[in-house]
Coordinates of C-alpha atoms in Angstrom, one line a residue:
M1 CA 0.0 0.0 0.0
S2 CA 1.4 3.4 -1.0
R3 CA 2.1 6.1 1.6
A4 CA -0.5 8.5 0.0
L5 CA -3.3 5.9 0.2
W6 CA -2.4 5.1 3.8
I7 CA -2.5 8.8 4.8
F8 CA -5.9 9.1 2.9
I9 CA -7.4 6.2 5.0
I10 CA -6.1 7.8 8.2
L11 CA -7.6 11.2 7.3
I12 CA -11.0 9.7 6.5
S13 CA -11.0 7.8 9.8
V14 CA -10.1 10.8 11.8
G15 CA -12.7 12.9 9.9
L16 CA -15.5 10.5 10.8
V17 CA -14.5 10.6 14.4
G18 CA -14.4 14.4 14.2
L19 CA -17.8 14.5 12.6
S20 CA -19.2 12.4 15.5
I21 CA -17.7 14.8 18.0
F22 CA -19.1 17.8 16.2
E23 CA -22.6 16.4 16.2
A24 CA -22.3 15.5 19.9
V25 CA -21.3 19.0 21.1
R26 CA -24.0 20.9 19.2
P27 CA -26.3 22.9 21.5
N28 CA -29.3 20.6 21.1
A29 CA -27.2 17.5 21.7
D30 CA -28.2 15.3 24.7
V31 CA -26.3 13.0 27.0
S32 CA -26.4 10.2 24.4
G33 CA -24.3 12.5 22.2
W34 CA -21.6 12.7 24.8
V35 CA -21.7 9.0 25.2
Q36 CA -21.1 8.7 21.5
V37 CA -18.1 11.0 21.8
G38 CA -16.6 8.8 24.5
I39 CA -17.1 5.7 22.4
A40 CA -15.6 7.3 19.4
A41 CA -12.6 8.5 21.4
L42 CA -12.0 5.0 22.8
G43 CA -12.3 3.5 19.3
V44 CA -9.5 5.6 17.8
P45 CA -6.6 3.6 19.2
I46 CA -8.3 0.3 18.2
L47 CA -9.0 1.7 14.7
L48 CA -5.4 2.8 14.2
R49 CA -4.1 -0.6 15.5
E50 CA -6.3 -2.5 13.0
L51 CA -5.3 -0.3 10.1
N52 CA -1.7 -0.8 11.0
Q53 CA -2.0 -4.6 11.1
I54 CA -3.7 -4.5 7.7
R55 CA -0.9 -2.3 6.3
E56 CA 1.8 -4.7 7.6
A57 CA 0.0 -7.7 6.2
I58 CA -0.2 -6.1 2.8
N59 CA 3.5 -5.1 2.8
R60 CA 4.7 -8.6 3.8
K61 CA 6.1 -10.1 0.6
P62 CA 8.7 -12.7 -0.4
K63 CA 12.1 -11.3 -1.2
I64 CA 13.9 -13.5 -3.7
N65 CA 17.7 -13.6 -4.2
I66 CA 19.5 -15.6 -6.8
G67 CA 23.1 -16.8 -6.8
L68 CA 25.5 -19.6 -7.6
A69 CA 27.4 -22.2 -5.6
N70 CA 30.1 -24.7 -6.3
V71 CA 31.3 -27.9 -4.6
N72 CA 33.3 -25.8 -2.0
D73 CA 30.0 -24.2 -0.8
L74 CA 28.4 -27.5 0.1
P75 CA 26.5 -28.7 2.2
L76 CA 23.3 -26.8 1.8
S77 CA 23.4 -25.7 5.4
K78 CA 26.5 -23.7 4.6
V79 CA 24.7 -21.9 1.8
R80 CA 21.7 -21.2 4.0
N81 CA 24.0 -19.5 6.6
A82 CA 25.9 -17.4 4.1
K83 CA 25.2 -13.7 4.4
A84 CA 25.1 -13.1 0.7
L85 CA 24.8 -15.1 -2.5
H86 CA 27.5 -14.9 -5.2
T87 CA 26.6 -14.2 -8.8
T88 CA 30.0 -15.3 -10.1
K89 CA 31.5 -18.7 -9.3
D90 CA 34.6 -20.7 -10.5
I91 CA 34.1 -24.3 -11.4
S92 CA 36.7 -26.9 -12.2
R93 CA 37.0 -28.1 -15.8
G94 CA 37.6 -31.6 -14.5
Y95 CA 34.3 -31.5 -12.6
P96 CA 32.2 -28.8 -14.3
H97 CA 29.4 -28.8 -11.7
F98 CA 27.6 -25.8 -10.2
E99 CA 24.4 -25.1 -8.2
L100 CA 21.8 -22.5 -8.9
V101 CA 20.7 -21.1 -5.6
V102 CA 17.3 -19.4 -5.0
R103 CA 16.8 -17.8 -1.6
N104 CA 13.7 -16.2 0.0
N105 CA 14.9 -13.5 2.4
G106 CA 11.3 -12.2 2.9
S107 CA 8.9 -12.7 5.8
V108 CA 6.3 -14.8 4.0
T109 CA 6.4 -18.0 2.0
A110 CA 7.0 -17.7 -1.8
K111 CA 4.3 -19.7 -3.7
S112 CA 3.6 -20.7 -7.3
I113 CA 7.3 -20.2 -8.3
K114 CA 8.5 -20.3 -11.8
I115 CA 12.2 -20.2 -12.7
H116 CA 13.7 -19.6 -16.1
F117 CA 17.4 -20.3 -16.4
E118 CA 19.2 -19.7 -19.7
F119 CA 22.6 -19.4 -21.3
V120 CA 23.2 -15.9 -22.7
S121 CA 26.7 -15.8 -24.1
R122 CA 30.4 -16.2 -23.4
A123 CA 31.4 -13.4 -21.1
P124 CA 33.3 -11.5 -22.1
K125 CA 33.0 -12.2 -25.8
E126 CA 35.5 -14.8 -26.6
N127 CA 36.6 -16.4 -29.9
S128 CA 35.1 -19.8 -29.2
L129 CA 32.4 -21.8 -30.8
A130 CA 32.1 -24.1 -27.9
V131 CA 28.5 -23.7 -26.7
P132 CA 27.8 -25.2 -23.2
V133 CA 25.5 -28.1 -22.8
L134 CA 23.8 -28.3 -19.4
E135 CA 22.2 -31.2 -17.7
C136 CA 20.0 -30.8 -14.6
V137 CA 19.7 -33.8 -12.3
D138 CA 16.1 -34.5 -11.3
W139 CA 15.7 -32.3 -8.3
R140 CA 15.2 -34.5 -5.2
K141 CA 14.5 -37.3 -7.7
D142 CA 10.9 -36.0 -8.0
D143 CA 9.9 -35.4 -11.7
R144 CA 7.0 -33.1 -10.6
F145 CA 9.4 -30.5 -9.3
T146 CA 12.4 -30.2 -11.7
F147 CA 13.7 -28.1 -14.5
K148 CA 12.3 -29.0 -17.9
K149 CA 14.9 -28.8 -20.6
V150 CA 13.9 -26.5 -23.5
N151 CA 17.2 -26.9 -25.3
N152 CA 20.8 -27.5 -24.5
A153 CA 21.1 -24.4 -22.3
D154 CA 17.6 -23.2 -21.6
F155 CA 15.6 -24.5 -18.7
V156 CA 12.2 -23.8 -17.1
F157 CA 11.1 -24.8 -13.6
I158 CA 7.4 -24.5 -12.7
G159 CA 6.8 -25.5 -9.1
G160 CA 3.0 -24.8 -9.1
A161 CA 1.0 -24.5 -5.9
N162 CA 2.5 -27.6 -4.4
W163 CA 6.1 -26.3 -4.3
V164 CA 6.9 -23.4 -2.0
L165 CA 10.1 -21.6 -0.7
H166 CA 9.7 -20.8 3.0
A167 CA 10.8 -17.5 4.5
N168 CA 14.5 -17.3 5.2
D169 CA 15.1 -20.6 3.3
S170 CA 17.2 -21.5 0.3
D171 CA 17.1 -24.3 -2.3
M172 CA 19.8 -25.5 -4.7
F173 CA 19.4 -26.9 -8.2
P174 CA 22.4 -28.9 -9.5
F175 CA 23.7 -28.4 -13.1
H176 CA 26.5 -30.2 -14.9
M177 CA 28.2 -28.5 -17.9
T178 CA 29.7 -30.1 -20.9
T179 CA 30.2 -29.0 -24.5
T180 CA 29.2 -30.2 -28.0
L181 CA 32.6 -29.4 -29.6
G182 CA 36.2 -30.4 -29.1
K183 CA 35.6 -33.9 -28.0
K184 CA 38.1 -36.5 -29.3
D185 CA 37.8 -40.3 -29.2
G186 CA 38.1 -41.5 -25.6
E187 CA 38.0 -37.9 -24.2
R188 CA 35.5 -36.7 -21.7
E189 CA 33.3 -33.9 -22.7
R190 CA 34.5 -30.8 -20.9
P191 CA 33.7 -27.1 -21.4
D192 CA 36.2 -24.6 -22.7
Y193 CA 38.0 -22.5 -20.1
G194 CA 36.6 -19.0 -19.6
K195 CA 33.5 -17.3 -18.5
Y196 CA 29.9 -18.2 -19.4
E197 CA 27.1 -15.8 -18.8
F198 CA 23.6 -17.0 -17.7
E199 CA 20.4 -15.2 -16.9
C200 CA 17.9 -16.4 -14.2
T201 CA 14.4 -15.0 -13.8
V202 CA 12.1 -15.9 -10.9
W203 CA 8.3 -15.3 -10.7
A204 CA 6.3 -15.9 -7.5
D205 CA 3.0 -14.9 -6.0
G206 CA 3.4 -11.6 -4.0
L207 CA 6.3 -10.2 -6.0
D208 CA 5.7 -6.8 -7.6
K209 CA 7.8 -7.9 -10.6
P210 CA 9.9 -10.8 -11.6
V211 CA 13.4 -11.0 -10.1
Q212 CA 16.2 -11.2 -12.7
E213 CA 19.9 -11.8 -12.1
K214 CA 22.9 -12.1 -14.4
L215 CA 25.1 -15.0 -13.4
I216 CA 28.7 -15.9 -14.5
V217 CA 30.2 -19.4 -14.4
N218 CA 34.0 -19.3 -14.8
V219 CA 35.6 -22.6 -15.9
V220 CA 39.1 -22.9 -14.5
E221 CA 41.7 -25.6 -14.2
K222 CA 40.9 -26.3 -10.5
I223 CA 39.2 -24.5 -7.6

């Protein structure tokens, strides 16, 4: 609720109380009018308290933050206790695995969550044709709540009403990166060294607008 609307409601409420007092103190008012004044005066604190509770309930919303984690950040309890999420993470070329982390720092549960995670480009622009291929392990081995693969580097997660992210909680989604180019006979598929830029967008009930974050995965020799 905007500040202007909140002030308008307060002014209307005070105006109604003032009108009651005015009617009660008119020359032809009787004892019942003064009783009405007393009741109105006692009702002001109650009215203000109820209006304040309504305002607080309206303003309580989920607050979504997005980040990355690698094997050094595990277990999940370590990620939950971290003060801030990192939007750039190094991963080892020998084990090109990273976690997408979604955290709710708000005071209410986030419901009906949808997550779109996609590869944008090599960052910075590099002279390489190696496009990453991502695989997402079925989250918690439950096909109902996992990312659906649109193409090699474009995923959509739709939790629906049955999947929620509680207040002050985090969840992690594991991704494994390989590549379509540069593989020789008997060689494991590994991504090229360098930075890969991704974009993650999260929708949820109660958010004023979708939350969007640029994420960079940096493939190095070892971490």
